Amino acid sequence: QVQLVESGGGLVQAGGSLRLSCQASGPFFSTYAMGWFRQAPGKEREFVATITRRGGSTNYTDSVKGRFTVSRDNAKNMVSLQMNSLKPEDTAVYYCAATKYSITHKQNLYDYWGQGTQVTVSS
């Protein structure tokens, strides 16, 4: 069982930056690929970024490429999402998730989810 707790959300002006963190507890964190997803008001939850077990490979949705960076520290059981050049359309609740599969954007393949952290970007 893996428990995930996100932090780092908040209110930021357009063009600003935030760094989200996801602290994992439970064994074998390094055996899970990790993902970030988000859900904006009135919309379905969508894929944002994912990173492989050792952090050697990442993947992003097109709308955040060049602005967001996902990373992980397996020694600290933590995955992070650095978000730069934020836009109002990035406003959403952000979730981290863990999967036993390899790097994937498919939500149904993720086994564990955090409770989410709110990111609000004002124009």
JSON list of C-alpha atoms in Angstrom, two decimals:
[
{"chain": "A", "resi": 1, "resn": "GLN", "atom": "CA", "xyz": [0.00, 0.00, 0.00]},
{"chain": "A", "resi": 2, "resn": "VAL", "atom": "CA", "xyz": [1.36, 3.40, -1.01]},
{"chain": "A", "resi": 3, "resn": "GLN", "atom": "CA", "xyz": [0.02, 6.60, 0.50]},
{"chain": "A", "resi": 4, "resn": "LEU", "atom": "CA", "xyz": [0.55, 9.86, -1.35]},
{"chain": "A", "resi": 5, "resn": "VAL", "atom": "CA", "xyz": [0.28, 13.39, 0.01]},
{"chain": "A", "resi": 6, "resn": "GLU", "atom": "CA", "xyz": [0.60, 16.42, -2.25]},
{"chain": "A", "resi": 7, "resn": "SER", "atom": "CA", "xyz": [1.67, 19.87, -1.14]},
{"chain": "A", "resi": 8, "resn": "GLY", "atom": "CA", "xyz": [2.82, 23.15, -2.61]},
{"chain": "A", "resi": 9, "resn": "GLY", "atom": "CA", "xyz": [-0.34, 24.38, -4.26]},
{"chain": "A", "resi": 10, "resn": "GLY", "atom": "CA", "xyz": [-1.57, 27.94, -3.92]},
{"chain": "A", "resi": 11, "resn": "LEU", "atom": "CA", "xyz": [-2.49, 31.15, -5.67]},
{"chain": "A", "resi": 12, "resn": "VAL", "atom": "CA", "xyz": [-0.05, 32.65, -8.16]},
{"chain": "A", "resi": 13, "resn": "GLN", "atom": "CA", "xyz": [-0.21, 35.30, -10.86]},
{"chain": "A", "resi": 14, "resn": "ALA", "atom": "CA", "xyz": [0.08, 34.39, -14.51]},
{"chain": "A", "resi": 15, "resn": "GLY", "atom": "CA", "xyz": [3.71, 33.99, -15.47]},
{"chain": "A", "resi": 16, "resn": "GLY", "atom": "CA", "xyz": [4.67, 32.86, -12.00]},
{"chain": "A", "resi": 17, "resn": "SER", "atom": "CA", "xyz": [5.96, 29.55, -10.71]},
{"chain": "A", "resi": 18, "resn": "LEU", "atom": "CA", "xyz": [4.99, 26.89, -8.21]},
{"chain": "A", "resi": 19, "resn": "ARG", "atom": "CA", "xyz": [6.62, 23.66, -7.15]},
{"chain": "A", "resi": 20, "resn": "LEU", "atom": "CA", "xyz": [4.36, 20.80, -6.18]},
{"chain": "A", "resi": 21, "resn": "SER", "atom": "CA", "xyz": [5.63, 17.95, -4.06]},
{"chain": "A", "resi": 22, "resn": "CYS", "atom": "CA", "xyz": [4.21, 14.50, -3.48]},
{"chain": "A", "resi": 23, "resn": "GLN", "atom": "CA", "xyz": [5.44, 12.59, -0.44]},
{"chain": "A", "resi": 24, "resn": "ALA", "atom": "CA", "xyz": [5.00, 8.84, -0.60]},
{"chain": "A", "resi": 25, "resn": "SER", "atom": "CA", "xyz": [4.88, 6.48, 2.33]},
{"chain": "A", "resi": 26, "resn": "GLY", "atom": "CA", "xyz": [4.99, 2.74, 2.21]},
{"chain": "A", "resi": 27, "resn": "PRO", "atom": "CA", "xyz": [7.48, 0.32, 0.80]},
{"chain": "A", "resi": 28, "resn": "PHE", "atom": "CA", "xyz": [9.06, 0.08, -2.58]},
{"chain": "A", "resi": 29, "resn": "PHE", "atom": "CA", "xyz": [8.47, 3.62, -3.83]},
{"chain": "A", "resi": 30, "resn": "SER", "atom": "CA", "xyz": [11.18, 3.13, -6.42]},
{"chain": "A", "resi": 31, "resn": "THR", "atom": "CA", "xyz": [9.22, 0.29, -8.00]},
{"chain": "A", "resi": 32, "resn": "TYR", "atom": "CA", "xyz": [6.42, 2.66, -9.06]},
{"chain": "A", "resi": 33, "resn": "ALA", "atom": "CA", "xyz": [6.34, 5.00, -12.00]},
{"chain": "A", "resi": 34, "resn": "MET", "atom": "CA", "xyz": [4.73, 8.25, -10.92]},
{"chain": "A", "resi": 35, "resn": "GLY", "atom": "CA", "xyz": [2.33, 10.60, -12.61]},
{"chain": "A", "resi": 36, "resn": "TRP", "atom": "CA", "xyz": [0.77, 14.01, -12.17]},
{"chain": "A", "resi": 37, "resn": "PHE", "atom": "CA", "xyz": [-2.80, 14.69, -13.22]},
{"chain": "A", "resi": 38, "resn": "ARG", "atom": "CA", "xyz": [-5.10, 17.68, -12.86]},
{"chain": "A", "resi": 39, "resn": "GLN", "atom": "CA", "xyz": [-8.79, 18.43, -12.81]},
{"chain": "A", "resi": 40, "resn": "ALA", "atom": "CA", "xyz": [-10.14, 21.86, -13.60]},
{"chain": "A", "resi": 41, "resn": "PRO", "atom": "CA", "xyz": [-13.62, 22.93, -12.49]},
{"chain": "A", "resi": 42, "resn": "GLY", "atom": "CA", "xyz": [-16.29, 21.33, -14.66]},
{"chain": "A", "resi": 43, "resn": "LYS", "atom": "CA", "xyz": [-13.74, 19.24, -16.56]},
{"chain": "A", "resi": 44, "resn": "GLU", "atom": "CA", "xyz": [-12.52, 15.68, -16.47]},
{"chain": "A", "resi": 45, "resn": "ARG", "atom": "CA", "xyz": [-9.25, 14.84, -14.84]},
{"chain": "A", "resi": 46, "resn": "GLU", "atom": "CA", "xyz": [-6.39, 14.89, -17.34]},
{"chain": "A", "resi": 47, "resn": "PHE", "atom": "CA", "xyz": [-2.81, 13.70, -17.60]},
{"chain": "A", "resi": 48, "resn": "VAL", "atom": "CA", "xyz": [-0.04, 16.22, -16.98]},
{"chain": "A", "resi": 49, "resn": "ALA", "atom": "CA", "xyz": [3.29, 14.42, -16.61]},
{"chain": "A", "resi": 50, "resn": "THR", "atom": "CA", "xyz": [4.85, 11.09, -15.76]},
{"chain": "A", "resi": 51, "resn": "ILE", "atom": "CA", "xyz": [8.26, 9.79, -14.77]},
{"chain": "A", "resi": 52, "resn": "THR", "atom": "CA", "xyz": [9.77, 6.33, -14.78]},
{"chain": "A", "resi": 53, "resn": "ARG", "atom": "CA", "xyz": [10.84, 4.39, -11.68]},
{"chain": "A", "resi": 54, "resn": "ARG", "atom": "CA", "xyz": [14.40, 5.67, -11.67]},
{"chain": "A", "resi": 55, "resn": "GLY", "atom": "CA", "xyz": [13.61, 9.04, -13.19]},
{"chain": "A", "resi": 56, "resn": "GLY", "atom": "CA", "xyz": [15.41, 8.36, -16.43]},
{"chain": "A", "resi": 57, "resn": "SER", "atom": "CA", "xyz": [12.49, 9.16, -18.67]},
{"chain": "A", "resi": 58, "resn": "THR", "atom": "CA", "xyz": [9.61, 11.60, -18.55]},
{"chain": "A", "resi": 59, "resn": "ASN", "atom": "CA", "xyz": [6.58, 12.44, -20.62]},
{"chain": "A", "resi": 60, "resn": "TYR", "atom": "CA", "xyz": [4.31, 15.47, -20.68]},
{"chain": "A", "resi": 61, "resn": "THR", "atom": "CA", "xyz": [1.04, 16.55, -22.14]},
{"chain": "A", "resi": 62, "resn": "ASP", "atom": "CA", "xyz": [1.59, 19.02, -24.97]},
{"chain": "A", "resi": 63, "resn": "SER", "atom": "CA", "xyz": [0.11, 22.00, -23.15]},
{"chain": "A", "resi": 64, "resn": "VAL", "atom": "CA", "xyz": [2.80, 21.94, -20.43]},
{"chain": "A", "resi": 65, "resn": "LYS", "atom": "CA", "xyz": [5.87, 20.94, -22.42]},
{"chain": "A", "resi": 66, "resn": "GLY", "atom": "CA", "xyz": [8.69, 23.41, -21.90]},
{"chain": "A", "resi": 67, "resn": "ARG", "atom": "CA", "xyz": [7.00, 24.88, -18.82]},
{"chain": "A", "resi": 68, "resn": "PHE", "atom": "CA", "xyz": [6.64, 21.97, -16.37]},
{"chain": "A", "resi": 69, "resn": "THR", "atom": "CA", "xyz": [9.32, 19.57, -15.16]},
{"chain": "A", "resi": 70, "resn": "VAL", "atom": "CA", "xyz": [8.69, 16.37, -13.24]},
{"chain": "A", "resi": 71, "resn": "SER", "atom": "CA", "xyz": [11.43, 14.87, -11.08]},
{"chain": "A", "resi": 72, "resn": "ARG", "atom": "CA", "xyz": [11.80, 12.36, -8.28]},
{"chain": "A", "resi": 73, "resn": "ASP", "atom": "CA", "xyz": [14.07, 11.57, -5.37]},
{"chain": "A", "resi": 74, "resn": "ASN", "atom": "CA", "xyz": [13.75, 7.90, -4.49]},
{"chain": "A", "resi": 75, "resn": "ALA", "atom": "CA", "xyz": [15.90, 8.32, -1.39]},
{"chain": "A", "resi": 76, "resn": "LYS", "atom": "CA", "xyz": [13.29, 10.71, -0.02]},
{"chain": "A", "resi": 77, "resn": "ASN", "atom": "CA", "xyz": [10.23, 8.93, -1.47]},
{"chain": "A", "resi": 78, "resn": "MET", "atom": "CA", "xyz": [9.26, 12.12, -3.22]},
{"chain": "A", "resi": 79, "resn": "VAL", "atom": "CA", "xyz": [8.17, 13.27, -6.65]},
{"chain": "A", "resi": 80, "resn": "SER", "atom": "CA", "xyz": [7.95, 16.92, -7.65]},
{"chain": "A", "resi": 81, "resn": "LEU", "atom": "CA", "xyz": [6.40, 19.02, -10.38]},
{"chain": "A", "resi": 82, "resn": "GLN", "atom": "CA", "xyz": [8.09, 22.33, -11.11]},
{"chain": "A", "resi": 83, "resn": "MET", "atom": "CA", "xyz": [5.64, 24.60, -12.89]},
{"chain": "A", "resi": 84, "resn": "ASN", "atom": "CA", "xyz": [6.91, 27.74, -14.61]},
{"chain": "A", "resi": 85, "resn": "SER", "atom": "CA", "xyz": [5.25, 30.34, -16.81]},
{"chain": "A", "resi": 86, "resn": "LEU", "atom": "CA", "xyz": [1.90, 29.45, -15.33]},
{"chain": "A", "resi": 87, "resn": "LYS", "atom": "CA", "xyz": [-1.26, 30.35, -17.20]},
{"chain": "A", "resi": 88, "resn": "PRO", "atom": "CA", "xyz": [-4.83, 30.79, -15.96]},
{"chain": "A", "resi": 89, "resn": "GLU", "atom": "CA", "xyz": [-5.75, 27.61, -17.83]},
{"chain": "A", "resi": 90, "resn": "ASP", "atom": "CA", "xyz": [-3.39, 25.70, -15.52]},
{"chain": "A", "resi": 91, "resn": "THR", "atom": "CA", "xyz": [-5.83, 26.32, -12.67]},
{"chain": "A", "resi": 92, "resn": "ALA", "atom": "CA", "xyz": [-6.90, 22.94, -11.31]},
{"chain": "A", "resi": 93, "resn": "VAL", "atom": "CA", "xyz": [-6.59, 20.47, -8.51]},
{"chain": "A", "resi": 94, "resn": "TYR", "atom": "CA", "xyz": [-3.34, 18.58, -9.08]},
{"chain": "A", "resi": 95, "resn": "TYR", "atom": "CA", "xyz": [-2.98, 14.93, -8.11]},
{"chain": "A", "resi": 96, "resn": "CYS", "atom": "CA", "xyz": [-0.01, 12.64, -7.96]},
{"chain": "A", "resi": 97, "resn": "ALA", "atom": "CA", "xyz": [-0.44, 8.94, -8.59]},
{"chain": "A", "resi": 98, "resn": "ALA", "atom": "CA", "xyz": [1.60, 5.75, -8.58]},
{"chain": "A", "resi": 99, "resn": "THR", "atom": "CA", "xyz": [1.55, 2.88, -11.05]},
{"chain": "A", "resi": 100, "resn": "LYS", "atom": "CA", "xyz": [3.25, -0.48, -11.26]},
{"chain": "A", "resi": 101, "resn": "TYR", "atom": "CA", "xyz": [3.22, -0.11, -15.02]},
{"chain": "A", "resi": 102, "resn": "SER", "atom": "CA", "xyz": [5.90, 1.70, -16.90]},
{"chain": "A", "resi": 103, "resn": "ILE", "atom": "CA", "xyz": [5.52, 5.34, -17.87]},
{"chain": "A", "resi": 104, "resn": "THR", "atom": "CA", "xyz": [1.93, 5.91, -18.91]},
{"chain": "A", "resi": 105, "resn": "HIS", "atom": "CA", "xyz": [-0.69, 8.64, -19.29]},
{"chain": "A", "resi": 106, "resn": "LYS", "atom": "CA", "xyz": [-3.59, 6.24, -18.74]},
{"chain": "A", "resi": 107, "resn": "GLN", "atom": "CA", "xyz": [-5.35, 7.04, -15.46]},
{"chain": "A", "resi": 108, "resn": "ASN", "atom": "CA", "xyz": [-6.90, 3.61, -15.11]},
{"chain": "A", "resi": 109, "resn": "LEU", "atom": "CA", "xyz": [-3.42, 2.08, -14.85]},
{"chain": "A", "resi": 110, "resn": "TYR", "atom": "CA", "xyz": [-2.57, 4.05, -11.72]},
{"chain": "A", "resi": 111, "resn": "ASP", "atom": "CA", "xyz": [-3.11, 2.19, -8.47]},
{"chain": "A", "resi": 112, "resn": "TYR", "atom": "CA", "xyz": [-2.69, 4.88, -5.83]},
{"chain": "A", "resi": 113, "resn": "TRP", "atom": "CA", "xyz": [-3.74, 8.51, -5.72]},
{"chain": "A", "resi": 114, "resn": "GLY", "atom": "CA", "xyz": [-3.20, 11.46, -3.46]},
{"chain": "A", "resi": 115, "resn": "GLN", "atom": "CA", "xyz": [-5.95, 13.77, -2.26]},
{"chain": "A", "resi": 116, "resn": "GLY", "atom": "CA", "xyz": [-4.89, 16.64, -4.49]},
{"chain": "A", "resi": 117, "resn": "THR", "atom": "CA", "xyz": [-3.63, 20.18, -4.06]},
{"chain": "A", "resi": 118, "resn": "GLN", "atom": "CA", "xyz": [-5.27, 23.30, -5.50]},
{"chain": "A", "resi": 119, "resn": "VAL", "atom": "CA", "xyz": [-3.39, 25.49, -7.94]},
{"chain": "A", "resi": 120, "resn": "THR", "atom": "CA", "xyz": [-5.01, 28.78, -8.90]},
{"chain": "A", "resi": 121, "resn": "VAL", "atom": "CA", "xyz": [-3.45, 31.07, -11.50]},
{"chain": "A", "resi": 122, "resn": "SER", "atom": "CA", "xyz": [-4.85, 34.58, -11.70]},
{"chain": "A", "resi": 123, "resn": "SER", "atom": "CA", "xyz": [-4.70, 36.67, -14.86]}
]
